Coordinates of C-alpha atoms in Angstrom, one line a residue:
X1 CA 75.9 22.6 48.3
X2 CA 72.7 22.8 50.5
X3 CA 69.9 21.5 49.2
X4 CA 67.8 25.7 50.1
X5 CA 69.4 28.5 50.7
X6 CA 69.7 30.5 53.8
X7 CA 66.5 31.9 54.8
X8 CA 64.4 30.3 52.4
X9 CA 60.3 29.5 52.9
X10 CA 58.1 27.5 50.6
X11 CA 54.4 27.4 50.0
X12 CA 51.7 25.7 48.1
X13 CA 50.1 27.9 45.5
X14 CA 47.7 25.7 44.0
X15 CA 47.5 21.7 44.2
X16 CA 44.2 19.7 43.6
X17 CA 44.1 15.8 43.2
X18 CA 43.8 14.8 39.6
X19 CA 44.5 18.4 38.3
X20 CA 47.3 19.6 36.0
X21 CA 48.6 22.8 37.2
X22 CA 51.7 24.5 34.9
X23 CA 53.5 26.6 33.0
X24 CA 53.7 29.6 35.1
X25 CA 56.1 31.3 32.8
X26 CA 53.4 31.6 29.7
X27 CA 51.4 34.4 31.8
X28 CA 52.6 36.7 34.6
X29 CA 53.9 37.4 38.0
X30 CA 53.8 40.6 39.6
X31 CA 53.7 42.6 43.0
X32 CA 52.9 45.4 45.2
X33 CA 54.7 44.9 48.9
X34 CA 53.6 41.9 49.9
X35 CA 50.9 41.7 47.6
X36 CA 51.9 39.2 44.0
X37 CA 49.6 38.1 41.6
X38 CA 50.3 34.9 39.5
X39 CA 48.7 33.3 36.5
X40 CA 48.9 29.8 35.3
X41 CA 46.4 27.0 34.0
X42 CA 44.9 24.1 35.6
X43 CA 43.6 20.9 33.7
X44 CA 43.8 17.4 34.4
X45 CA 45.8 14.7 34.5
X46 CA 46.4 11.8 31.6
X47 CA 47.9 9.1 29.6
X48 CA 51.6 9.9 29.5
X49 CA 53.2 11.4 26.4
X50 CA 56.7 11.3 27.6
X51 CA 57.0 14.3 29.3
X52 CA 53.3 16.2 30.4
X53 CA 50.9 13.4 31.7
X54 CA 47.9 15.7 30.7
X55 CA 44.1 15.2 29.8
X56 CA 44.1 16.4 26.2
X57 CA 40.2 16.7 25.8
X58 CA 39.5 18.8 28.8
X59 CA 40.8 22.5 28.9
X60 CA 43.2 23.7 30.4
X61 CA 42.0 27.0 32.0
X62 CA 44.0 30.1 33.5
X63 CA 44.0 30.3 37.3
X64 CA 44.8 34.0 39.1
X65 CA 46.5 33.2 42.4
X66 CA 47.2 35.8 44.8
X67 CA 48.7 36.4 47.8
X68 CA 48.8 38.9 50.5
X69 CA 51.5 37.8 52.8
X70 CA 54.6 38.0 50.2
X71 CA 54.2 34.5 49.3
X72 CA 53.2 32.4 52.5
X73 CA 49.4 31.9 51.4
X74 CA 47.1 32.1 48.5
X75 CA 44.4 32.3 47.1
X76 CA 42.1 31.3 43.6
X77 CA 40.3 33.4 41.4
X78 CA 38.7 33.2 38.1
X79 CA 40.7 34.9 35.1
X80 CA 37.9 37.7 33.8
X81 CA 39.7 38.5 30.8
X82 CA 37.7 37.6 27.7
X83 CA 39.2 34.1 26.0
X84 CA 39.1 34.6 22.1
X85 CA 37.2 31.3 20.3
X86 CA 34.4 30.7 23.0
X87 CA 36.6 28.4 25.0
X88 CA 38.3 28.3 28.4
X89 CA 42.3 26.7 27.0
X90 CA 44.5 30.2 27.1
X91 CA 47.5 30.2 25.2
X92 CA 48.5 26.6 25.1
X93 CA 46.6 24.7 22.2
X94 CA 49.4 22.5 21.8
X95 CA 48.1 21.1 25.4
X96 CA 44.5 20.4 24.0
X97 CA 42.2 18.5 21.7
X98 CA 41.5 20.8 18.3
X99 CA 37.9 21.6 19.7
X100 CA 39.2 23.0 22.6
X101 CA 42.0 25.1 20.8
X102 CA 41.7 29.1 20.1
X103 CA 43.5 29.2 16.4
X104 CA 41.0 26.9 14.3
X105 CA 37.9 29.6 16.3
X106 CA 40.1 32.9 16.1
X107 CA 38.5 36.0 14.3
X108 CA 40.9 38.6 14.8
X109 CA 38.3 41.2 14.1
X110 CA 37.4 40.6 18.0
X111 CA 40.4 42.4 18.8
X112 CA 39.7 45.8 20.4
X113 CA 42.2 48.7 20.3
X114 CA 43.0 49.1 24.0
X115 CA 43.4 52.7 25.5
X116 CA 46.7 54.0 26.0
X117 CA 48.7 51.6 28.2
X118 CA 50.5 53.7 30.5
X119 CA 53.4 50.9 31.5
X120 CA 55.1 53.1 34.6
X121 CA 52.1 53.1 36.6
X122 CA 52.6 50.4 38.6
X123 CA 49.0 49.1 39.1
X124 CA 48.9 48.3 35.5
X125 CA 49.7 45.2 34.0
X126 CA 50.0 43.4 30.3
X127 CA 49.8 39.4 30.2
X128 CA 50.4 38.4 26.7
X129 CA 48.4 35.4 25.2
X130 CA 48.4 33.6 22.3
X131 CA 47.2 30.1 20.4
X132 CA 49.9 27.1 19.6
X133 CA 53.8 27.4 18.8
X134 CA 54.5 27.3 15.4
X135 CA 53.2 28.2 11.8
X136 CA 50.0 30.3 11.6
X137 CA 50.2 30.9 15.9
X138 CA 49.1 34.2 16.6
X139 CA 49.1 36.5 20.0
X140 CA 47.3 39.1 21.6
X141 CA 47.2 41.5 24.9
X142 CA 45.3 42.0 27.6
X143 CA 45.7 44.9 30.2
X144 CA 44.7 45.5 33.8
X145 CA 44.7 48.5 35.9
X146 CA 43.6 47.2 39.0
X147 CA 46.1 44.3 40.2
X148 CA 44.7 41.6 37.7
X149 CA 40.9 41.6 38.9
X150 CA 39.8 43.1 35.8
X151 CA 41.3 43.2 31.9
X152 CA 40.5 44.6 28.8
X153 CA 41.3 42.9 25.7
X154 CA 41.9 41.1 23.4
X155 CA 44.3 43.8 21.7
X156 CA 45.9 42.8 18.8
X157 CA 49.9 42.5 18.4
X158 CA 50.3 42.0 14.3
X159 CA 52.4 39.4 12.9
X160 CA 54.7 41.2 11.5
X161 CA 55.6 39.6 8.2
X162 CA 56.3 36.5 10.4
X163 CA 54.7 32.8 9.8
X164 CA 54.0 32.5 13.4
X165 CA 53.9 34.8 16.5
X166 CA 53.8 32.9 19.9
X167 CA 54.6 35.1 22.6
X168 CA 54.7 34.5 26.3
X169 CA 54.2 37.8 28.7
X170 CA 58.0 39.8 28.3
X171 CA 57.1 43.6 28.3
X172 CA 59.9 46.0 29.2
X173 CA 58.5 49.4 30.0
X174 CA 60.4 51.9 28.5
X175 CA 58.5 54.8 29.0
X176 CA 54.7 56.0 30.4
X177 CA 53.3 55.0 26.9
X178 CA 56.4 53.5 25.6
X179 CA 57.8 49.9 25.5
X180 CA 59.2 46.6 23.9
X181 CA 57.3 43.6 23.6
X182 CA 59.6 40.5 23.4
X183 CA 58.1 38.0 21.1
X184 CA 58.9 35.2 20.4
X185 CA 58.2 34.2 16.3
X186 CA 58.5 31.1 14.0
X187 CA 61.8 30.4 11.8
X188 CA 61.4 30.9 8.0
X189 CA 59.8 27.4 7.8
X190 CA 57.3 28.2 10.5
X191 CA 58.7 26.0 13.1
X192 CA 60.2 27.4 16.5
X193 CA 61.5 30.3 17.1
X194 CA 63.3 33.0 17.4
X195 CA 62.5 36.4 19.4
X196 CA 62.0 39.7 17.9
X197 CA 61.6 43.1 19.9
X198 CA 58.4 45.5 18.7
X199 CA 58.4 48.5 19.8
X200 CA 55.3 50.8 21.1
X201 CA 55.4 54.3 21.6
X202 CA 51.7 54.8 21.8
X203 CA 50.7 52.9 25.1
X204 CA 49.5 49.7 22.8
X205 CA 48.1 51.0 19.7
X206 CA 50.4 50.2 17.2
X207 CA 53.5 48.2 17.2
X208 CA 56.6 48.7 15.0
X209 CA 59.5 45.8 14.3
X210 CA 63.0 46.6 15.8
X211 CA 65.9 44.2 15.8
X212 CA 66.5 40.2 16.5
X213 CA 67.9 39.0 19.7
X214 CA 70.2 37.1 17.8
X215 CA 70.7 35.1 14.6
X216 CA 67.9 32.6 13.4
X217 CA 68.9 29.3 15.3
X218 CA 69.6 25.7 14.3
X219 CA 67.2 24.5 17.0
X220 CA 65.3 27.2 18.4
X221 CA 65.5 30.2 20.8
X222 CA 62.1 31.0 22.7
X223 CA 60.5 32.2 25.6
X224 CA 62.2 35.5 26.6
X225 CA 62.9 36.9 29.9
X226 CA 64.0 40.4 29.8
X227 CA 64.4 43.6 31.9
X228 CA 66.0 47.4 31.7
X229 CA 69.6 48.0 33.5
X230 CA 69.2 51.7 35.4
X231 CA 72.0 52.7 32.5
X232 CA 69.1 52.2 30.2
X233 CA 70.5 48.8 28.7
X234 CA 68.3 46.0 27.9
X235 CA 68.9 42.4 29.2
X236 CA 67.2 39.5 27.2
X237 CA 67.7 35.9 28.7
X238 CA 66.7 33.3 26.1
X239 CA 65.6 29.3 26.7
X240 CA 67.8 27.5 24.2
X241 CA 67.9 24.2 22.3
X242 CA 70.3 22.5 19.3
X243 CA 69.2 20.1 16.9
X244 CA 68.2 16.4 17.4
X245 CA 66.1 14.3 19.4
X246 CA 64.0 16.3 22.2
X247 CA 65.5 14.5 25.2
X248 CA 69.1 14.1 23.8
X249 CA 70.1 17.5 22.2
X250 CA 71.5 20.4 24.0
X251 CA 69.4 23.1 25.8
X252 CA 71.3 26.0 27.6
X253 CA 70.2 29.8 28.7
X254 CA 72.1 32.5 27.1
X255 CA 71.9 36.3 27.5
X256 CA 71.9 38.9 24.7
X257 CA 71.7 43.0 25.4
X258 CA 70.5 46.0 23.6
X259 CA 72.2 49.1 24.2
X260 CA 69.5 51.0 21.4
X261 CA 66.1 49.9 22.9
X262 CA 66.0 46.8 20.9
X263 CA 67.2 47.6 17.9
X264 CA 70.5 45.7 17.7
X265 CA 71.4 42.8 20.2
X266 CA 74.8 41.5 21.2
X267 CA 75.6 38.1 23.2
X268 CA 76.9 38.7 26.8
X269 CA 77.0 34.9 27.8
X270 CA 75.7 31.6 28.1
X271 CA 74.8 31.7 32.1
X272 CA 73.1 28.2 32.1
X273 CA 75.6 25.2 30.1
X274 CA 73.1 22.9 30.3
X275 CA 69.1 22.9 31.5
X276 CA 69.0 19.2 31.2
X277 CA 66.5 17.2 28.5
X278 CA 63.9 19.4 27.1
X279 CA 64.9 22.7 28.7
X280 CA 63.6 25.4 30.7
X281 CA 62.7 28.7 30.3
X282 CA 64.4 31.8 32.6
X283 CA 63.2 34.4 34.8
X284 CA 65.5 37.3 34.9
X285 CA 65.1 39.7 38.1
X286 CA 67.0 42.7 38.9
X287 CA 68.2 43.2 42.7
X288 CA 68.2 46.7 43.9
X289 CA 72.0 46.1 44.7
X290 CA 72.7 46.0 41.2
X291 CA 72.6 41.9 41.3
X292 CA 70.7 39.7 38.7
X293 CA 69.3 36.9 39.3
X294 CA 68.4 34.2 37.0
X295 CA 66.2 31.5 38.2
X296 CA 65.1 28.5 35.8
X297 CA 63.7 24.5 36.2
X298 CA 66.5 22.1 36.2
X299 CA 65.6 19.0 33.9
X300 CA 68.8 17.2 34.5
X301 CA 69.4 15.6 38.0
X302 CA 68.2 16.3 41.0
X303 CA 65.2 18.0 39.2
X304 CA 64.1 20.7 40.9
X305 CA 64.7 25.1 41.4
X306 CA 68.0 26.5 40.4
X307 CA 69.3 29.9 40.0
X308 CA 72.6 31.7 38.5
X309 CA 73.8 34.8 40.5
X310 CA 75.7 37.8 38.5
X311 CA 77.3 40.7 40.0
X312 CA 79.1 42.0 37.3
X313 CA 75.4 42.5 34.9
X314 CA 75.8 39.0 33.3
X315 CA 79.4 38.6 32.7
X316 CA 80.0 35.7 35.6
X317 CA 77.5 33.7 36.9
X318 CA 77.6 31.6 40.3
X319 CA 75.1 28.9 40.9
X320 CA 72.5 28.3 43.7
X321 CA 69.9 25.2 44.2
X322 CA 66.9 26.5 45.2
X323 CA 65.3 23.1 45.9
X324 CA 66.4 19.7 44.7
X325 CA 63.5 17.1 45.3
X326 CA 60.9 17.1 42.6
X327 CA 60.0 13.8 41.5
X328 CA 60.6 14.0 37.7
X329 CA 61.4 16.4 35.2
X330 CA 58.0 17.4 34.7
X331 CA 58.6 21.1 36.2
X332 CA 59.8 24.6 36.2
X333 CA 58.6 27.3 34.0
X334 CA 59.0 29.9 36.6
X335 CA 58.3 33.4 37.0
X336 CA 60.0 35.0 39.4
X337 CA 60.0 38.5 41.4
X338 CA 62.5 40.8 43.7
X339 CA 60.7 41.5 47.2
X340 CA 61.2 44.8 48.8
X341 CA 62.8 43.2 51.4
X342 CA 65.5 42.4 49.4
X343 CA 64.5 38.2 48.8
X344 CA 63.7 36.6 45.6
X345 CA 59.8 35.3 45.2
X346 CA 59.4 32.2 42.6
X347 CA 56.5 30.5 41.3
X348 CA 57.0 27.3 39.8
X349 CA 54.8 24.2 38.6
X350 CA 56.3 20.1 40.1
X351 CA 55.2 17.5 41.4
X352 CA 56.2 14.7 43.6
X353 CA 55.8 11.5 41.7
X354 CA 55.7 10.4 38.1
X355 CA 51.5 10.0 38.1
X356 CA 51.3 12.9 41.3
X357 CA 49.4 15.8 40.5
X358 CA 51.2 18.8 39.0
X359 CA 51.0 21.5 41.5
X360 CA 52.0 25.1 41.8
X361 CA 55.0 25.8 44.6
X362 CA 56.6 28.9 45.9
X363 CA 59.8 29.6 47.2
X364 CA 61.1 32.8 48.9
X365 CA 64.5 33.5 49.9
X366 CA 67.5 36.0 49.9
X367 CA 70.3 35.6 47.2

């Protein structure tokens, strides 16, 4: 198996000496043509702590990159949405000293009630935000309307009843005002996770429960990717882990669908085995040709992009390595987009060496 696909380009998104540059998946990716928007953080490196080599009392602060050219260049810009807490860290206080973390400052009463998201219009966008990853986490929206130069928000999400609500960006539109927001919630003892669907009918303004994708794990199930089948079925692709030590225990990808707009959930399959140690989040794209496309960091050797192909909507799955030479498994989290043109677009965070930099890459090519 080649090491790229056919008609494959990469690119550099973001990479600055000494900085820590990640997580991709925790925030957005979206596009108009050739114009895509992506949002990570950038902090700095430090002492190793077995798997992020990350500068814990120094923030780690959101970074819009965009590009113009479908992928091939890009440039910085500040993220003007307001933080909650006076401090720069978005939605990753497990990354950062306590006095640079949102939870101990939150004060929900911030929150404003946005007006009426309208989730077809395709110049609007949600990102999703919140504070740590288990017990007492909490999450919030923000909204733009003008390809992510601008954002209202915070807008408040509820908790739900739940211990803990720590939800990356996973909005299926389901309607002009209508839509599920996939969270991801704590377990009964407030540790990781499980996702619920909420459901919106009112563009934002209030949220109502629907079901569980899935039972509540041994392990955890987190980070959803989902999207809407023309049929009107709803695809859900889960990052997966058992129980036992972090770098020894199982972690898969398995796929769940809703045929009731998220009020019950059945398994379709498990189209990643095996993620390697520590596990990676998917990104779940839809082809025009009916195709789906699951891309997702491999942790298990040679680290690098991989991606499962299904023509049969998640039945059968064949495999593709997207690239193959990062330096350790310190990578992934991707988010990932269908082109016009018929291509794939991926953002991801690597590196090439064990005390290198943690950069941004893209890769474009055609499944």
């Amino acid at each position: 198996m080649s090491s790229l696909p056919i008609e494959s380009t990469r690119s550099i998104v973001y990479r600055e000496s000494g900085r820590f540059a990640g997580w991709p998946a925790n925030y957005g990716m979206w596009g108009w043509g050739e114009e895509v928007v992506s949002i990570f953080v950038a902090g700095w490196l430090g002492p190793d702590t077995g798997l992020h080599p990350r500068d814990k009392s120094r923030p780690f602060a959101p970074v819009v990159a965009r590009s113009l050219d479908g992928g091939r260049s890009w440039s910085h810009e500040p993220f003007t949405g307001v933080v909650p807490g006076g401090v720069q860290t978005l939605s990753g206080d497990e990354h950062v000293d306590e006095s640079l973390q949102i939870g101990p400052r939150l004060d929900e009463a911030a929150f404003v009630e946005p007006e009426p998201v309208a989730f077809t219009d395709p110049e609007t966008v949600v990102l999703v935000a919140r504070t740590g990853i288990v017990d007492r986490a909490r999450s919030w929206f923000y909204v733009s309307r003008d390809r992510a130069r601008t954002w209202s928000g915070p807008h408040p999400l509820g908790t739900f009843g739940e211990r803990a609500v720590a939800a990356r960006t996973d909005v299926v539109p389901l309607g002009d005002h209508e839509a599920l927001f996939q969270l991801t919630t704590g377990k009964e003892d407030g540790s990781e996770g499980r996702i619920r669907s909420v459901w919106t009918g009112d563009g934002g303004r209030t949220f109502e429960p629907r079901g569980w994708v899935g039972d509540e794990p041994e392990g955890w199930a987190i980070m959803p990717s989902s999207l809407r089948l023309d049929d009107g079925t709803i695809l859900c692709a889960r990052r997966c882990a058992g129980v036992g030590d972090r770098t020894t225990k199982p972690h898969w990808i398995d796929l769940y669908a809703s045929d009731d707009q998220g009020q019950s959930w059945r398994l379709v399959g498990k189209p990643v085995p095996d993620a390697g140690a520590g596990g990676n989040p998917p990104a779940l794209v839809g082809l025009a040709d009916g195709r789906l496309v699951l891309v997702y960091g491999s942790r298990a050797e040679p680290y690098g992009l991989r991606a499962v192909i299904s023509t049969d909507r998640g039945s059968t799955w064949a495999a593709t390595v997207i690239t193959d030479d990062t330096a350790v498994r310190d990578l992934g989290y991707p988010r990932a987009i269908a082109m016009d043109d018929g291509s794939v677009l991926a953002v991801f965070y690597s590196n090439d060496a064990d005390r290198s930099e943690r950069f941004i890459e893209a890769v474009r090519w055609v499944p």
